[in-house]
Amino acid sequence: NHACLVAVDATLRGEGLRELVPIRDIVESIGSAPSRTTLIAIDLGNLRWDPRVGVLCGLVPRQLDRDLQAPQLKANGQNWVIASHDTLQYSGASGPEKRTFFAAALEQGLAGAADEAPWGDGDRIVELHELAPFVVTWTWEWSQRSSGGRAPQRPGVWKLGVGRVDL
Protein backbone atom coordinates (compact mmCIF):
# COMPACT_ATOMS: atom_id res chain seq x y z
CA ASN A 1 0.00 0.00 0.00
CA HIS A 2 1.04 3.56 -0.72
CA ALA A 3 -0.31 7.02 0.02
CA CYS A 4 -2.23 7.96 -3.13
CA LEU A 5 -4.20 10.80 -4.64
CA VAL A 6 -7.68 10.07 -5.87
CA ALA A 7 -9.52 12.18 -8.44
CA VAL A 8 -12.55 13.96 -7.03
CA ASP A 9 -14.71 12.34 -9.73
CA ALA A 10 -13.37 8.79 -9.17
CA THR A 11 -15.95 6.04 -8.85
CA LEU A 12 -15.89 2.72 -7.05
CA ARG A 13 -16.03 -0.26 -9.39
CA GLY A 14 -15.80 -3.79 -8.11
CA GLU A 15 -13.17 -4.21 -5.41
CA GLY A 16 -12.00 -0.60 -5.20
CA LEU A 17 -10.71 2.49 -6.91
CA ARG A 18 -8.59 2.18 -10.01
CA GLU A 19 -7.79 5.88 -10.34
CA LEU A 20 -5.11 5.89 -7.64
CA VAL A 21 -1.83 7.72 -8.20
CA PRO A 22 0.88 7.18 -5.57
CA ILE A 23 2.03 10.49 -4.09
CA ARG A 24 5.63 9.27 -4.32
CA ASP A 25 5.24 8.93 -8.12
CA ILE A 26 3.98 12.51 -8.34
CA VAL A 27 6.89 13.84 -6.26
CA GLU A 28 9.40 11.87 -8.37
CA SER A 29 7.87 13.14 -11.63
CA ILE A 30 7.76 16.79 -10.60
CA GLY A 31 11.21 16.43 -9.01
CA SER A 32 12.71 15.25 -12.29
CA ALA A 33 12.29 18.74 -13.77
CA PRO A 34 15.49 20.80 -14.07
CA SER A 35 15.09 22.73 -10.82
CA ARG A 36 17.07 22.71 -7.62
CA THR A 37 14.12 22.59 -5.23
CA THR A 38 10.47 21.58 -5.50
CA LEU A 39 7.76 21.85 -2.87
CA ILE A 40 4.47 20.01 -3.18
CA ALA A 41 1.73 21.12 -0.78
CA ILE A 42 -1.08 18.65 -0.17
CA ASP A 43 -4.23 19.37 1.81
CA LEU A 44 -5.25 15.90 2.98
CA GLY A 45 -8.81 17.03 3.73
CA ASN A 46 -11.08 15.91 6.51
CA LEU A 47 -12.06 12.43 5.39
CA ARG A 48 -11.51 10.48 8.59
CA TRP A 49 -12.88 7.07 7.74
CA ASP A 50 -13.88 5.40 4.49
CA PRO A 51 -12.79 1.76 4.26
CA ARG A 52 -14.25 1.54 0.72
CA VAL A 53 -11.31 3.61 -0.56
CA GLY A 54 -8.75 2.57 2.05
CA VAL A 55 -8.95 5.64 4.32
CA LEU A 56 -8.61 4.58 7.93
CA CYS A 57 -8.38 7.21 10.68
CA GLY A 58 -6.16 9.67 8.83
CA LEU A 59 -3.18 7.36 8.37
CA VAL A 60 -1.87 8.99 5.17
CA PRO A 61 0.97 10.83 6.99
CA ARG A 62 2.18 7.55 8.47
CA GLN A 63 2.22 6.04 4.98
CA LEU A 64 4.13 9.08 3.66
CA ASP A 65 6.75 8.38 6.35
CA ARG A 66 7.40 5.04 4.62
CA ASP A 67 6.85 6.10 1.00
CA LEU A 68 9.18 9.12 1.00
CA GLN A 69 12.10 7.58 2.91
CA ALA A 70 13.46 5.51 0.02
CA PRO A 71 16.21 7.11 -2.11
CA GLN A 72 15.18 9.26 -5.08
CA LEU A 73 14.89 7.30 -8.31
CA LYS A 74 14.17 9.80 -11.12
CA ALA A 75 14.03 13.03 -9.17
CA ASN A 76 16.97 15.36 -8.75
CA GLY A 77 17.68 18.24 -6.40
CA GLN A 78 15.74 18.84 -3.20
CA ASN A 79 12.15 17.57 -3.30
CA TRP A 80 9.86 18.39 -0.41
CA VAL A 81 6.27 17.66 0.58
CA ILE A 82 4.26 19.60 3.14
CA ALA A 83 0.90 18.12 4.10
CA SER A 84 -1.96 19.70 6.00
CA HIS A 85 -1.90 17.45 9.06
CA ASP A 86 -0.28 14.59 10.88
CA THR A 87 -1.43 11.04 11.60
CA LEU A 88 -4.86 10.69 13.24
CA GLN A 89 -5.63 14.35 12.59
CA TYR A 90 -7.71 16.06 9.91
CA SER A 91 -7.66 19.33 8.03
CA GLY A 92 -9.74 21.90 9.91
CA ALA A 93 -11.51 24.66 8.04
CA SER A 94 -12.72 28.14 8.73
CA GLY A 95 -16.30 28.79 7.68
CA PRO A 96 -15.91 32.53 7.08
CA GLU A 97 -12.61 32.05 5.22
CA LYS A 98 -14.06 29.19 3.13
CA ARG A 99 -10.74 27.35 3.18
CA THR A 100 -8.70 25.18 5.47
CA PHE A 101 -6.34 26.55 8.10
CA PHE A 102 -3.49 24.92 6.17
CA ALA A 103 -4.48 26.58 2.87
CA ALA A 104 -4.82 29.98 4.57
CA ALA A 105 -1.40 29.64 6.27
CA LEU A 106 0.25 28.52 3.02
CA GLU A 107 -1.33 31.41 1.09
CA GLN A 108 -0.24 34.01 3.66
CA GLY A 109 3.25 32.53 3.91
CA LEU A 110 3.76 32.55 0.14
CA ALA A 111 2.38 36.11 -0.01
CA GLY A 112 5.30 37.23 2.15
CA ALA A 113 4.34 36.75 5.80
CA ALA A 114 6.83 33.87 6.13
CA ASP A 115 9.66 36.21 5.15
CA GLU A 116 9.00 38.41 8.18
CA ALA A 117 10.45 37.88 11.66
CA PRO A 118 10.55 35.54 13.48
CA TRP A 119 10.51 33.09 10.54
CA GLY A 120 12.24 35.01 7.80
CA ASP A 121 14.99 37.49 7.14
CA GLY A 122 12.95 40.20 5.42
CA ASP A 123 14.78 39.94 2.09
CA ARG A 124 11.45 39.80 0.15
CA ILE A 125 12.15 36.20 -0.93
CA VAL A 126 10.11 33.46 0.75
CA GLU A 127 12.39 30.46 1.19
CA LEU A 128 11.47 26.92 2.23
CA HIS A 129 13.20 27.18 5.60
CA GLU A 130 10.99 30.22 6.30
CA LEU A 131 7.74 28.92 4.80
CA ALA A 132 7.57 25.48 6.43
CA PRO A 133 7.82 26.64 10.08
CA PHE A 134 5.40 29.51 9.35
CA VAL A 135 2.78 27.14 7.90
CA VAL A 136 3.22 24.62 10.72
CA THR A 137 2.95 27.28 13.44
CA TRP A 138 -0.05 29.14 12.03
CA THR A 139 -2.00 26.01 11.10
CA TRP A 140 -1.46 24.70 14.63
CA GLU A 141 -2.49 28.03 16.22
CA TRP A 142 -5.67 28.35 14.15
CA SER A 143 -6.70 24.74 14.85
CA GLN A 144 -6.17 25.24 18.58
CA ARG A 145 -8.15 28.48 18.69
CA SER A 146 -10.95 27.17 16.52
CA SER A 147 -11.44 23.92 18.44
CA GLY A 148 -10.58 25.08 21.93
CA GLY A 149 -7.66 22.66 21.82
CA ARG A 150 -9.83 19.61 21.06
CA ALA A 151 -8.78 19.11 17.43
CA PRO A 152 -5.05 19.65 16.97
CA GLN A 153 -3.68 20.00 13.47
CA ARG A 154 0.04 20.03 12.83
CA PRO A 155 1.27 19.90 9.23
CA GLY A 156 3.94 17.36 8.35
CA VAL A 157 7.05 17.98 6.25
CA TRP A 158 8.92 15.32 4.29
CA LYS A 159 11.99 15.31 2.06
CA LEU A 160 12.13 12.73 -0.73
CA GLY A 161 14.87 10.21 0.05
CA VAL A 162 14.98 11.19 3.73
CA GLY A 163 11.42 10.94 5.05
CA ARG A 164 9.85 13.10 7.72
CA VAL A 165 11.72 16.24 8.75
CA ASP A 166 11.14 17.58 12.23
CA LEU A 167 10.82 21.34 12.51
mmCIF file of C-alpha atoms in Angstrom:
data_model
loop_
_atom_site.group_PDB
_atom_site.id
_atom_site.type_symbol
_atom_site.label_atom_id
_atom_site.label_comp_id
_atom_site.label_asym_id
_atom_site.label_seq_id
_atom_site.Cartn_x
_atom_site.Cartn_y
_atom_site.Cartn_z
ATOM 1 C CA ASN A 1 0.000 0.000 0.000
ATOM 2 C CA HIS A 2 1.036 3.560 -0.722
ATOM 3 C CA ALA A 3 -0.309 7.019 0.022
ATOM 4 C CA CYS A 4 -2.227 7.960 -3.125
ATOM 5 C CA LEU A 5 -4.196 10.802 -4.637
ATOM 6 C CA VAL A 6 -7.676 10.066 -5.874
ATOM 7 C CA ALA A 7 -9.523 12.175 -8.443
ATOM 8 C CA VAL A 8 -12.550 13.963 -7.033
ATOM 9 C CA ASP A 9 -14.715 12.338 -9.727
ATOM 10 C CA ALA A 10 -13.372 8.794 -9.172
ATOM 11 C CA THR A 11 -15.946 6.035 -8.853
ATOM 12 C CA LEU A 12 -15.888 2.716 -7.051
ATOM 13 C CA ARG A 13 -16.034 -0.263 -9.393
ATOM 14 C CA GLY A 14 -15.795 -3.786 -8.113
ATOM 15 C CA GLU A 15 -13.175 -4.206 -5.408
ATOM 16 C CA GLY A 16 -11.996 -0.596 -5.196
ATOM 17 C CA LEU A 17 -10.711 2.487 -6.909
ATOM 18 C CA ARG A 18 -8.591 2.181 -10.010
ATOM 19 C CA GLU A 19 -7.788 5.884 -10.338
ATOM 20 C CA LEU A 20 -5.109 5.892 -7.638
ATOM 21 C CA VAL A 21 -1.827 7.724 -8.204
ATOM 22 C CA PRO A 22 0.880 7.175 -5.574
ATOM 23 C CA ILE A 23 2.035 10.491 -4.088
ATOM 24 C CA ARG A 24 5.633 9.271 -4.323
ATOM 25 C CA ASP A 25 5.243 8.931 -8.124
ATOM 26 C CA ILE A 26 3.979 12.506 -8.339
ATOM 27 C CA VAL A 27 6.889 13.836 -6.256
ATOM 28 C CA GLU A 28 9.399 11.865 -8.371
ATOM 29 C CA SER A 29 7.865 13.145 -11.630
ATOM 30 C CA ILE A 30 7.762 16.792 -10.604
ATOM 31 C CA GLY A 31 11.210 16.432 -9.007
ATOM 32 C CA SER A 32 12.710 15.249 -12.288
ATOM 33 C CA ALA A 33 12.292 18.744 -13.769
ATOM 34 C CA PRO A 34 15.486 20.802 -14.069
ATOM 35 C CA SER A 35 15.094 22.725 -10.819
ATOM 36 C CA ARG A 36 17.073 22.708 -7.620
ATOM 37 C CA THR A 37 14.121 22.591 -5.232
ATOM 38 C CA THR A 38 10.467 21.577 -5.501
ATOM 39 C CA LEU A 39 7.755 21.847 -2.869
ATOM 40 C CA ILE A 40 4.473 20.014 -3.176
ATOM 41 C CA ALA A 41 1.730 21.125 -0.782
ATOM 42 C CA ILE A 42 -1.082 18.650 -0.166
ATOM 43 C CA ASP A 43 -4.229 19.367 1.806
ATOM 44 C CA LEU A 44 -5.246 15.902 2.978
ATOM 45 C CA GLY A 45 -8.807 17.029 3.728
ATOM 46 C CA ASN A 46 -11.076 15.914 6.506
ATOM 47 C CA LEU A 47 -12.061 12.430 5.387
ATOM 48 C CA ARG A 48 -11.507 10.483 8.588
ATOM 49 C CA TRP A 49 -12.883 7.068 7.745
ATOM 50 C CA ASP A 50 -13.884 5.400 4.492
ATOM 51 C CA PRO A 51 -12.787 1.760 4.258
ATOM 52 C CA ARG A 52 -14.248 1.543 0.718
ATOM 53 C CA VAL A 53 -11.309 3.607 -0.560
ATOM 54 C CA GLY A 54 -8.752 2.575 2.049
ATOM 55 C CA VAL A 55 -8.949 5.638 4.324
ATOM 56 C CA LEU A 56 -8.605 4.580 7.935
ATOM 57 C CA CYS A 57 -8.376 7.209 10.684
ATOM 58 C CA GLY A 58 -6.163 9.675 8.830
ATOM 59 C CA LEU A 59 -3.176 7.362 8.374
ATOM 60 C CA VAL A 60 -1.869 8.991 5.170
ATOM 61 C CA PRO A 61 0.969 10.831 6.991
ATOM 62 C CA ARG A 62 2.178 7.546 8.471
ATOM 63 C CA GLN A 63 2.218 6.039 4.982
ATOM 64 C CA LEU A 64 4.125 9.079 3.659
ATOM 65 C CA ASP A 65 6.751 8.375 6.346
ATOM 66 C CA ARG A 66 7.404 5.043 4.623
ATOM 67 C CA ASP A 67 6.848 6.104 0.997
ATOM 68 C CA LEU A 68 9.176 9.124 1.001
ATOM 69 C CA GLN A 69 12.102 7.578 2.909
ATOM 70 C CA ALA A 70 13.456 5.507 0.023
ATOM 71 C CA PRO A 71 16.208 7.112 -2.111
ATOM 72 C CA GLN A 72 15.176 9.260 -5.079
ATOM 73 C CA LEU A 73 14.892 7.304 -8.309
ATOM 74 C CA LYS A 74 14.174 9.796 -11.125
ATOM 75 C CA ALA A 75 14.026 13.032 -9.169
ATOM 76 C CA ASN A 76 16.975 15.363 -8.750
ATOM 77 C CA GLY A 77 17.677 18.242 -6.395
ATOM 78 C CA GLN A 78 15.741 18.841 -3.202
ATOM 79 C CA ASN A 79 12.154 17.568 -3.301
ATOM 80 C CA TRP A 80 9.864 18.392 -0.411
ATOM 81 C CA VAL A 81 6.267 17.662 0.580
ATOM 82 C CA ILE A 82 4.255 19.603 3.138
ATOM 83 C CA ALA A 83 0.898 18.123 4.101
ATOM 84 C CA SER A 84 -1.960 19.698 6.001
ATOM 85 C CA HIS A 85 -1.899 17.454 9.061
ATOM 86 C CA ASP A 86 -0.280 14.586 10.884
ATOM 87 C CA THR A 87 -1.431 11.036 11.600
ATOM 88 C CA LEU A 88 -4.864 10.691 13.244
ATOM 89 C CA GLN A 89 -5.632 14.354 12.586
ATOM 90 C CA TYR A 90 -7.713 16.058 9.913
ATOM 91 C CA SER A 91 -7.661 19.333 8.033
ATOM 92 C CA GLY A 92 -9.743 21.896 9.911
ATOM 93 C CA ALA A 93 -11.514 24.656 8.038
ATOM 94 C CA SER A 94 -12.716 28.141 8.733
ATOM 95 C CA GLY A 95 -16.301 28.786 7.680
ATOM 96 C CA PRO A 96 -15.908 32.531 7.079
ATOM 97 C CA GLU A 97 -12.609 32.048 5.223
ATOM 98 C CA LYS A 98 -14.060 29.192 3.125
ATOM 99 C CA ARG A 99 -10.741 27.346 3.176
ATOM 100 C CA THR A 100 -8.704 25.184 5.472
ATOM 101 C CA PHE A 101 -6.339 26.549 8.096
ATOM 102 C CA PHE A 102 -3.489 24.918 6.167
ATOM 103 C CA ALA A 103 -4.475 26.583 2.872
ATOM 104 C CA ALA A 104 -4.816 29.976 4.567
ATOM 105 C CA ALA A 105 -1.397 29.645 6.267
ATOM 106 C CA LEU A 106 0.251 28.521 3.017
ATOM 107 C CA GLU A 107 -1.328 31.405 1.095
ATOM 108 C CA GLN A 108 -0.239 34.010 3.663
ATOM 109 C CA GLY A 109 3.247 32.532 3.911
ATOM 110 C CA LEU A 110 3.759 32.554 0.144
ATOM 111 C CA ALA A 111 2.379 36.108 -0.011
ATOM 112 C CA GLY A 112 5.300 37.233 2.154
ATOM 113 C CA ALA A 113 4.336 36.750 5.797
ATOM 114 C CA ALA A 114 6.826 33.870 6.126
ATOM 115 C CA ASP A 115 9.659 36.214 5.145
ATOM 116 C CA GLU A 116 9.002 38.412 8.176
ATOM 117 C CA ALA A 117 10.455 37.878 11.659
ATOM 118 C CA PRO A 118 10.546 35.543 13.484
ATOM 119 C CA TRP A 119 10.509 33.092 10.544
ATOM 120 C CA GLY A 120 12.241 35.005 7.803
ATOM 121 C CA ASP A 121 14.990 37.487 7.145
ATOM 122 C CA GLY A 122 12.949 40.195 5.423
ATOM 123 C CA ASP A 123 14.780 39.944 2.092
ATOM 124 C CA ARG A 124 11.454 39.799 0.149
ATOM 125 C CA ILE A 125 12.146 36.198 -0.925
ATOM 126 C CA VAL A 126 10.114 33.459 0.752
ATOM 127 C CA GLU A 127 12.386 30.461 1.193
ATOM 128 C CA LEU A 128 11.466 26.924 2.232
ATOM 129 C CA HIS A 129 13.204 27.179 5.603
ATOM 130 C CA GLU A 130 10.987 30.217 6.304
ATOM 131 C CA LEU A 131 7.740 28.922 4.802
ATOM 132 C CA ALA A 132 7.571 25.483 6.433
ATOM 133 C CA PRO A 133 7.816 26.638 10.080
ATOM 134 C CA PHE A 134 5.404 29.508 9.350
ATOM 135 C CA VAL A 135 2.780 27.143 7.904
ATOM 136 C CA VAL A 136 3.217 24.616 10.716
ATOM 137 C CA THR A 137 2.948 27.278 13.442
ATOM 138 C CA TRP A 138 -0.047 29.137 12.032
ATOM 139 C CA THR A 139 -1.998 26.014 11.097
ATOM 140 C CA TRP A 140 -1.457 24.699 14.635
ATOM 141 C CA GLU A 141 -2.487 28.027 16.222
ATOM 142 C CA TRP A 142 -5.670 28.348 14.152
ATOM 143 C CA SER A 143 -6.697 24.744 14.846
ATOM 144 C CA GLN A 144 -6.169 25.244 18.584
ATOM 145 C CA ARG A 145 -8.146 28.484 18.687
ATOM 146 C CA SER A 146 -10.951 27.173 16.524
ATOM 147 C CA SER A 147 -11.439 23.920 18.438
ATOM 148 C CA GLY A 148 -10.581 25.085 21.934
ATOM 149 C CA GLY A 149 -7.656 22.657 21.819
ATOM 150 C CA ARG A 150 -9.833 19.610 21.064
ATOM 151 C CA ALA A 151 -8.785 19.106 17.426
ATOM 152 C CA PRO A 152 -5.047 19.652 16.968
ATOM 153 C CA GLN A 153 -3.680 19.996 13.469
ATOM 154 C CA ARG A 154 0.041 20.034 12.826
ATOM 155 C CA PRO A 155 1.267 19.896 9.227
ATOM 156 C CA GLY A 156 3.935 17.364 8.354
ATOM 157 C CA VAL A 157 7.053 17.979 6.254
ATOM 158 C CA TRP A 158 8.924 15.315 4.288
ATOM 159 C CA LYS A 159 11.990 15.307 2.057
ATOM 160 C CA LEU A 160 12.135 12.727 -0.731
ATOM 161 C CA GLY A 161 14.867 10.207 0.048
ATOM 162 C CA VAL A 162 14.977 11.187 3.729
ATOM 163 C CA GLY A 163 11.424 10.936 5.049
ATOM 164 C CA ARG A 164 9.854 13.096 7.717
ATOM 165 C CA VAL A 165 11.724 16.238 8.749
ATOM 166 C CA ASP A 166 11.138 17.584 12.229
ATOM 167 C CA LEU A 167 10.817 21.335 12.513
#
